[in-house]
Amino acid sequence: MKLYNSVGPNPQVVRTFMAEKGITLPLEEVDIMAGANRQATYLKANPAGQLPALLLDDGSLVTEITVICEYLDELHPGGDLIGATPEARAQTRRWVRWVDLNVNEPLANGFRFSEGLPMFQDRMRCLPEAADGLKACAQDKLEWLDKEMTGRDYVAGDTFTLADILLHCFLSFGAAVGQPLNPELKTIGAWFERVGARPSMAA
Ligand SMILES: N[C@@H](CCC(=O)N[C@@H](CS)C(=O)NCC(=O)O)C(=O)O
């Protein structure tokens, strides 16, 4: 098994999840800045052309970061990153989907359609006119989450889960590309510092 890896928040989510679980895998680096992921060699391995991707020993490929994390969790059971019971897993998945749809996707597309336009305009349909609105959508949802998280330690409840990894990696990325966390969001601000202190976050 090996992980096709690159810079960017999506591979970072998987690396952080692996670090939390103590999983190590061979990494094959793909240079997305130079567009190597959009060229024949990588497209043969992963026709979707994005990173990360997990190549299994039987030759099949697993993509989509939350699916890769769930798969690794099933191979290495234990811990609370996804959840030990059906109820806990439902809560993790509920918040993973919420974070993905409401924050990460608009934040990432807001970047691709503005600061990231020179890199992405020849790779996918870009909507520069939507960039500001998408960034604002992500901020609106973070404002809502800030209130929602009052009184609890983590995104999905009292336990650190994949939802925290997902949100933290994308908020770190946002901060680096012109979408900093609003300092008025005190609950998320404190959570961001606390989660960022975990050794796995350096993965
Ligand atoms: N839906 C994918 C998103 C993967 C993604 O957007 N990866 C970025 C790196 S953070 C990428 O490959 N960017 C380069 C490109 O799209 O050409 C997932 O869940 O894994």
Tab-separated table of N, CA and C in Angstrom, residues 27-150:
chain	number	residue	atom	x	y	z
A	27	LEU	N	5.193	7.020	1.099
A	27	LEU	CA	4.578	8.163	0.419
A	27	LEU	C	5.242	8.339	-0.944
A	28	GLU	N	4.436	8.568	-1.957
A	28	GLU	CA	5.007	8.966	-3.258
A	28	GLU	C	4.588	10.401	-3.529
A	29	GLU	N	5.571	11.281	-3.613
A	29	GLU	CA	5.272	12.711	-3.759
A	29	GLU	C	4.894	13.048	-5.198
A	30	VAL	N	3.852	13.845	-5.347
A	30	VAL	CA	3.423	14.323	-6.663
A	30	VAL	C	3.419	15.848	-6.592
A	31	ASP	N	4.058	16.473	-7.572
A	31	ASP	CA	4.238	17.929	-7.539
A	31	ASP	C	3.014	18.623	-8.152
A	32	ILE	N	2.045	18.970	-7.286
A	32	ILE	CA	0.826	19.603	-7.834
A	32	ILE	C	1.090	21.040	-8.265
A	33	MET	N	2.096	21.683	-7.678
A	33	MET	CA	2.392	23.056	-8.090
A	33	MET	C	2.847	23.077	-9.556
A	34	ALA	N	3.592	22.058	-9.944
A	34	ALA	CA	4.070	21.976	-11.326
A	34	ALA	C	3.045	21.289	-12.234
A	35	GLY	N	1.928	20.830	-11.652
A	35	GLY	CA	0.882	20.203	-12.470
A	35	GLY	C	1.137	18.748	-12.816
A	36	ALA	N	2.057	18.095	-12.096
A	36	ALA	CA	2.361	16.692	-12.419
A	36	ALA	C	1.130	15.790	-12.240
A	37	ASN	N	0.222	16.219	-11.374
A	37	ASN	CA	-0.999	15.433	-11.135
A	37	ASN	C	-1.959	15.464	-12.301
A	38	ARG	N	-1.743	16.383	-13.214
A	38	ARG	CA	-2.635	16.502	-14.368
A	38	ARG	C	-1.986	15.927	-15.616
A	39	GLN	N	-0.880	15.197	-15.434
A	39	GLN	CA	-0.190	14.605	-16.576
A	39	GLN	C	-0.362	13.082	-16.583
A	40	ALA	N	-0.039	12.508	-17.752
A	40	ALA	CA	-0.413	11.122	-18.035
A	40	ALA	C	0.000	10.122	-16.953
A	41	THR	N	1.200	10.253	-16.418
A	41	THR	CA	1.674	9.224	-15.476
A	41	THR	C	0.760	9.144	-14.262
A	42	TYR	N	0.458	10.310	-13.674
A	42	TYR	CA	-0.402	10.264	-12.487
A	42	TYR	C	-1.864	9.971	-12.861
A	43	LEU	N	-2.318	10.507	-13.999
A	43	LEU	CA	-3.712	10.265	-14.399
A	43	LEU	C	-3.976	8.778	-14.647
A	44	LYS	N	-2.911	8.061	-15.009
A	44	LYS	CA	-3.056	6.608	-15.194
A	44	LYS	C	-3.347	5.960	-13.835
A	45	ALA	N	-2.678	6.468	-12.797
A	45	ALA	CA	-2.903	5.924	-11.449
A	45	ALA	C	-4.227	6.428	-10.881
A	46	ASN	N	-4.498	7.713	-11.056
A	46	ASN	CA	-5.717	8.320	-10.504
A	46	ASN	C	-6.355	9.233	-11.554
A	47	PRO	N	-7.332	8.714	-12.287
A	47	PRO	CA	-7.937	9.500	-13.370
A	47	PRO	C	-8.565	10.799	-12.888
A	48	ALA	N	-8.902	10.898	-11.599
A	48	ALA	CA	-9.474	12.139	-11.068
A	48	ALA	C	-8.410	13.222	-10.937
A	49	GLY	N	-7.144	12.826	-10.937
A	49	GLY	CA	-6.045	13.788	-11.036
A	49	GLY	C	-5.783	14.615	-9.790
A	50	GLN	N	-6.308	14.199	-8.648
A	50	GLN	CA	-6.057	15.002	-7.447
A	50	GLN	C	-5.350	14.167	-6.379
A	51	LEU	N	-4.942	14.869	-5.337
A	51	LEU	CA	-4.189	14.247	-4.247
A	51	LEU	C	-4.948	14.442	-2.938
A	52	PRO	N	-4.856	13.547	-2.002
A	52	PRO	CA	-4.064	12.326	-2.028
A	52	PRO	C	-4.843	11.189	-2.694
A	53	ALA	N	-4.172	10.051	-2.834
A	53	ALA	CA	-4.825	8.828	-3.284
A	53	ALA	C	-4.089	7.661	-2.652
A	54	LEU	N	-4.851	6.662	-2.276
A	54	LEU	CA	-4.265	5.504	-1.594
A	54	LEU	C	-4.304	4.312	-2.541
A	55	LEU	N	-3.117	3.799	-2.867
A	55	LEU	CA	-3.032	2.627	-3.735
A	55	LEU	C	-2.937	1.383	-2.864
A	56	LEU	N	-3.907	0.487	-3.025
A	56	LEU	CA	-3.928	-0.725	-2.203
A	56	LEU	C	-3.067	-1.814	-2.833
A	57	ASP	N	-2.784	-2.827	-2.019
A	57	ASP	CA	-1.904	-3.898	-2.497
A	57	ASP	C	-2.534	-4.698	-3.637
A	58	ASP	N	-3.870	-4.693	-3.733
A	58	ASP	CA	-4.515	-5.417	-4.840
A	58	ASP	C	-4.599	-4.570	-6.108
A	59	GLY	N	-4.000	-3.376	-6.059
A	59	GLY	CA	-3.965	-2.520	-7.249
A	59	GLY	C	-5.123	-1.539	-7.332
A	60	SER	N	-6.094	-1.666	-6.431
A	60	SER	CA	-7.228	-0.732	-6.494
A	60	SER	C	-6.862	0.577	-5.794
A	61	LEU	N	-7.642	1.599	-6.118
A	61	LEU	CA	-7.327	2.939	-5.633
A	61	LEU	C	-8.463	3.451	-4.758
A	62	VAL	N	-8.092	4.098	-3.665
A	62	VAL	CA	-9.096	4.768	-2.820
A	62	VAL	C	-8.772	6.254	-2.846
A	63	THR	N	-9.768	7.060	-3.196
A	63	THR	CA	-9.591	8.516	-3.167
A	63	THR	C	-10.660	9.118	-2.263
A	64	GLU	N	-10.608	10.404	-2.086
A	64	GLU	CA	-11.484	11.215	-1.231
A	64	GLU	C	-11.029	11.041	0.224
A	65	ILE	N	-10.573	12.150	0.772
A	65	ILE	CA	-9.853	12.074	2.053
A	65	ILE	C	-10.656	11.430	3.185
A	66	THR	N	-11.942	11.742	3.257
A	66	THR	CA	-12.691	11.172	4.385
A	66	THR	C	-12.856	9.666	4.212
A	67	VAL	N	-12.934	9.226	2.961
A	67	VAL	CA	-13.044	7.786	2.697
A	67	VAL	C	-11.716	7.094	2.995
A	68	ILE	N	-10.618	7.719	2.616
A	68	ILE	CA	-9.300	7.144	2.928
A	68	ILE	C	-9.148	7.002	4.448
A	69	CYS	N	-9.533	8.038	5.191
A	69	CYS	CA	-9.411	7.976	6.662
A	69	CYS	C	-10.297	6.878	7.237
A	70	GLU	N	-11.515	6.766	6.739
A	70	GLU	CA	-12.412	5.712	7.244
A	70	GLU	C	-11.827	4.332	6.935
A	71	TYR	N	-11.273	4.190	5.745
A	71	TYR	CA	-10.691	2.899	5.366
A	71	TYR	C	-9.514	2.549	6.291
A	72	LEU	N	-8.632	3.520	6.507
A	72	LEU	CA	-7.479	3.265	7.392
A	72	LEU	C	-7.945	2.947	8.807
A	73	ASP	N	-9.014	3.607	9.228
A	73	ASP	CA	-9.546	3.355	10.572
A	73	ASP	C	-10.091	1.926	10.682
A	74	GLU	N	-10.698	1.447	9.623
A	74	GLU	CA	-11.210	0.071	9.646
A	74	GLU	C	-10.066	-0.937	9.654
A	75	LEU	N	-8.973	-0.601	8.972
A	75	LEU	CA	-7.813	-1.506	8.980
A	75	LEU	C	-7.105	-1.497	10.325
A	76	HIS	N	-7.208	-0.363	11.016
A	76	HIS	CA	-6.497	-0.192	12.305
A	76	HIS	C	-7.524	0.252	13.341
A	77	PRO	N	-8.398	-0.662	13.757
A	77	PRO	CA	-9.471	-0.245	14.654
A	77	PRO	C	-8.943	0.237	16.006
A	78	GLY	N	-9.770	1.001	16.666
A	78	GLY	CA	-9.390	1.510	17.986
A	78	GLY	C	-9.264	3.012	17.947
A	79	GLY	N	-9.424	3.619	19.130
A	79	GLY	CA	-9.376	5.079	19.198
A	79	GLY	C	-10.728	5.665	18.837
A	80	ASP	N	-10.814	6.976	18.995
A	80	ASP	CA	-12.108	7.643	18.848
A	80	ASP	C	-12.176	8.570	17.645
A	81	LEU	N	-11.219	8.466	16.724
A	81	LEU	CA	-11.182	9.466	15.646
A	81	LEU	C	-12.420	9.402	14.759
A	82	ILE	N	-12.980	8.206	14.606
A	82	ILE	CA	-14.254	8.085	13.883
A	82	ILE	C	-15.366	7.781	14.890
A	83	GLY	N	-15.088	6.928	15.860
A	83	GLY	CA	-16.091	6.625	16.890
A	83	GLY	C	-16.161	5.142	17.162
A	84	ALA	N	-16.403	4.795	18.429
A	84	ALA	CA	-16.394	3.385	18.836
A	84	ALA	C	-17.772	2.750	18.764
A	85	THR	N	-18.817	3.545	18.670
A	85	THR	CA	-20.177	3.006	18.636
A	85	THR	C	-20.899	3.581	17.413
A	86	PRO	N	-21.997	2.951	16.987
A	86	PRO	CA	-22.747	3.511	15.849
A	86	PRO	C	-23.160	4.951	16.107
A	87	GLU	N	-23.521	5.263	17.357
A	87	GLU	CA	-23.969	6.625	17.681
A	87	GLU	C	-22.801	7.613	17.563
A	88	ALA	N	-21.637	7.217	18.110
A	88	ALA	CA	-20.472	8.109	18.034
A	88	ALA	C	-20.049	8.298	16.582
A	89	ARG	N	-20.082	7.215	15.798
A	89	ARG	CA	-19.699	7.333	14.385
A	89	ARG	C	-20.674	8.247	13.643
A	90	ALA	N	-21.956	8.134	13.988
A	90	ALA	CA	-22.956	9.009	13.329
A	90	ALA	C	-22.655	10.473	13.624
A	91	GLN	N	-22.262	10.777	14.864
A	91	GLN	CA	-21.955	12.170	15.203
A	91	GLN	C	-20.711	12.647	14.456
A	92	THR	N	-19.675	11.794	14.421
A	92	THR	CA	-18.456	12.193	13.683
A	92	THR	C	-18.800	12.456	12.227
A	93	ARG	N	-19.540	11.515	11.618
A	93	ARG	CA	-19.840	11.655	10.184
A	93	ARG	C	-20.737	12.851	9.928
A	94	ARG	N	-21.639	13.090	10.857
A	94	ARG	CA	-22.505	14.272	10.738
A	94	ARG	C	-21.658	15.535	10.629
A	95	TRP	N	-20.657	15.670	11.514
A	95	TRP	CA	-19.862	16.898	11.545
A	95	TRP	C	-18.808	16.935	10.455
A	96	VAL	N	-18.314	15.771	10.074
A	96	VAL	CA	-17.371	15.720	8.941
A	96	VAL	C	-18.070	16.248	7.687
A	97	ARG	N	-19.280	15.786	7.474
A	97	ARG	CA	-20.009	16.248	6.278
A	97	ARG	C	-20.328	17.734	6.380
A	98	TRP	N	-20.689	18.166	7.578
A	98	TRP	CA	-21.015	19.586	7.771
A	98	TRP	C	-19.777	20.444	7.468
A	99	VAL	N	-18.649	20.070	8.037
A	99	VAL	CA	-17.418	20.851	7.825
A	99	VAL	C	-17.052	20.858	6.344
A	100	ASP	N	-17.116	19.697	5.721
A	100	ASP	CA	-16.742	19.586	4.311
A	100	ASP	C	-17.594	20.495	3.423
A	101	LEU	N	-18.904	20.384	3.589
A	101	LEU	CA	-19.810	21.116	2.694
A	101	LEU	C	-19.866	22.605	3.003
A	102	ASN	N	-19.837	22.944	4.291
A	102	ASN	CA	-20.130	24.328	4.681
A	102	ASN	C	-18.904	25.219	4.814
A	103	VAL	N	-17.767	24.618	5.121
A	103	VAL	CA	-16.553	25.434	5.302
A	103	VAL	C	-15.499	25.068	4.247
A	104	ASN	N	-15.106	23.801	4.214
A	104	ASN	CA	-13.939	23.467	3.400
A	104	ASN	C	-14.148	23.696	1.905
A	105	GLU	N	-15.296	23.271	1.417
A	105	GLU	CA	-15.521	23.382	-0.030
A	105	GLU	C	-15.610	24.849	-0.465
A	106	PRO	N	-16.433	25.688	0.192
A	106	PRO	CA	-16.434	27.098	-0.236
A	106	PRO	C	-15.099	27.797	0.005
A	107	LEU	N	-14.423	27.457	1.100
A	107	LEU	CA	-13.103	28.074	1.358
A	107	LEU	C	-12.119	27.699	0.233
A	108	ALA	N	-12.082	26.419	-0.104
A	108	ALA	CA	-11.131	25.967	-1.133
A	108	ALA	C	-11.483	26.558	-2.498
A	109	ASN	N	-12.768	26.557	-2.851
A	109	ASN	CA	-13.138	27.126	-4.149
A	109	ASN	C	-12.964	28.641	-4.157
A	110	GLY	N	-13.194	29.284	-3.020
A	110	GLY	CA	-12.922	30.723	-2.927
A	110	GLY	C	-11.469	31.013	-3.257
A	111	PHE	N	-10.581	30.146	-2.769
A	111	PHE	CA	-9.148	30.291	-3.088
A	111	PHE	C	-8.880	29.988	-4.562
A	112	ARG	N	-9.386	28.827	-5.035
A	112	ARG	CA	-9.099	28.439	-6.428
A	112	ARG	C	-9.554	29.515	-7.407
A	113	PHE	N	-10.651	30.187	-7.083
A	113	PHE	CA	-11.233	31.147	-8.032
A	113	PHE	C	-10.651	32.553	-7.880
A	114	SER	N	-9.707	32.748	-6.944
A	114	SER	CA	-9.120	34.088	-6.791
A	114	SER	C	-7.584	33.980	-6.686
A	115	GLU	N	-7.059	33.913	-5.462
A	115	GLU	CA	-5.593	33.834	-5.321
A	115	GLU	C	-5.028	32.631	-6.086
A	116	GLY	N	-5.794	31.547	-6.134
A	116	GLY	CA	-5.308	30.323	-6.784
A	116	GLY	C	-5.597	30.256	-8.273
A	117	LEU	N	-6.206	31.312	-8.810
A	117	LEU	CA	-6.633	31.272	-10.214
A	117	LEU	C	-5.501	30.948	-11.197
A	118	PRO	N	-4.314	31.564	-11.036
A	118	PRO	CA	-3.251	31.241	-12.002
A	118	PRO	C	-2.918	29.750	-12.021
A	119	MET	N	-3.062	29.097	-10.867
A	119	MET	CA	-2.746	27.660	-10.808
A	119	MET	C	-3.906	26.805	-11.342
A	120	PHE	N	-5.135	27.269	-11.100
A	120	PHE	CA	-6.269	26.383	-11.366
A	120	PHE	C	-7.036	26.658	-12.654
A	121	GLN	N	-6.826	27.827	-13.281
A	121	GLN	CA	-7.723	28.197	-14.387
A	121	GLN	C	-7.626	27.252	-15.585
A	122	ASP	N	-6.479	26.590	-15.738
A	122	ASP	CA	-6.374	25.644	-16.857
A	122	ASP	C	-6.648	24.212	-16.406
A	123	ARG	N	-7.030	24.036	-15.127
A	123	ARG	CA	-7.235	22.674	-14.611
A	123	ARG	C	-8.701	22.327	-14.436
A	124	MET	N	-9.505	23.352	-14.195
A	124	MET	CA	-10.924	23.106	-13.895
A	124	MET	C	-11.709	24.371	-14.215
A	125	ARG	N	-13.044	24.242	-14.289
A	125	ARG	CA	-13.840	25.451	-14.499
A	125	ARG	C	-13.734	26.331	-13.254
A	126	CYS	N	-13.312	27.544	-13.445
A	126	CYS	CA	-13.184	28.478	-12.327
A	126	CYS	C	-14.191	29.605	-12.492
A	127	LEU	N	-14.736	30.060	-11.406
A	127	LEU	CA	-15.761	31.107	-11.411
A	127	LEU	C	-15.262	32.274	-10.566
A	128	PRO	N	-14.388	33.114	-11.137
A	128	PRO	CA	-13.808	34.210	-10.344
A	128	PRO	C	-14.876	35.095	-9.721
A	129	GLU	N	-16.006	35.254	-10.421
A	129	GLU	CA	-17.067	36.116	-9.907
A	129	GLU	C	-17.711	35.542	-8.636
A	130	ALA	N	-17.497	34.250	-8.379
A	130	ALA	CA	-18.092	33.624	-7.198
A	130	ALA	C	-17.157	33.634	-5.986
A	131	ALA	N	-15.896	34.029	-6.191
A	131	ALA	CA	-14.883	33.849	-5.137
A	131	ALA	C	-15.257	34.569	-3.845
A	132	ASP	N	-15.596	35.845	-3.941
A	132	ASP	CA	-15.882	36.594	-2.703
A	132	ASP	C	-17.088	36.004	-1.981
A	133	GLY	N	-18.104	35.632	-2.737
A	133	GLY	CA	-19.301	35.051	-2.124
A	133	GLY	C	-19.003	33.727	-1.438
A	134	LEU	N	-18.177	32.914	-2.057
A	134	LEU	CA	-17.831	31.617	-1.453
A	134	LEU	C	-17.058	31.812	-0.150
A	135	LYS	N	-16.117	32.769	-0.181
A	135	LYS	CA	-15.355	33.038	1.045
A	135	LYS	C	-16.301	33.513	2.153
A	136	ALA	N	-17.257	34.369	1.776
A	136	ALA	CA	-18.212	34.867	2.777
A	136	ALA	C	-19.098	33.738	3.299
A	137	CYS	N	-19.472	32.802	2.418
A	137	CYS	CA	-20.288	31.651	2.869
A	137	CYS	C	-19.536	30.871	3.938
A	138	ALA	N	-18.247	30.613	3.702
A	138	ALA	CA	-17.451	29.864	4.683
A	138	ALA	C	-17.398	30.629	6.006
A	139	GLN	N	-17.203	31.944	5.925
A	139	GLN	CA	-17.136	32.752	7.160
A	139	GLN	C	-18.472	32.737	7.906
A	140	ASP	N	-19.594	32.838	7.157
A	140	ASP	CA	-20.922	32.792	7.803
A	140	ASP	C	-21.083	31.500	8.600
A	141	LYS	N	-20.671	30.399	7.989
A	141	LYS	CA	-20.850	29.104	8.658
A	141	LYS	C	-19.932	28.985	9.873
A	142	LEU	N	-18.742	29.589	9.773
A	142	LEU	CA	-17.841	29.560	10.935
A	142	LEU	C	-18.430	30.375	12.083
A	143	GLU	N	-19.091	31.473	11.738
A	143	GLU	CA	-19.752	32.266	12.794
A	143	GLU	C	-20.807	31.427	13.495
A	144	TRP	N	-21.573	30.694	12.714
A	144	TRP	CA	-22.600	29.815	13.302
A	144	TRP	C	-21.939	28.737	14.165
A	145	LEU	N	-20.852	28.137	13.645
A	145	LEU	CA	-20.185	27.064	14.387
A	145	LEU	C	-19.607	27.580	15.695
A	146	ASP	N	-19.125	28.815	15.672
A	146	ASP	CA	-18.532	29.390	16.881
A	146	ASP	C	-19.556	29.388	18.027
A	147	LYS	N	-20.781	29.755	17.711
A	147	LYS	CA	-21.822	29.745	18.753
A	147	LYS	C	-22.201	28.317	19.105
A	148	GLU	N	-22.333	27.495	18.089
A	148	GLU	CA	-22.743	26.098	18.288
A	148	GLU	C	-21.750	25.348	19.180
A	149	MET	N	-20.461	25.674	19.065
A	149	MET	CA	-19.440	24.935	19.821
A	149	MET	C	-19.247	25.457	21.239
A	150	THR	N	-19.957	26.515	21.602
A	150	THR	CA	-19.802	27.053	22.955
A	150	THR	C	-20.074	25.945	23.970
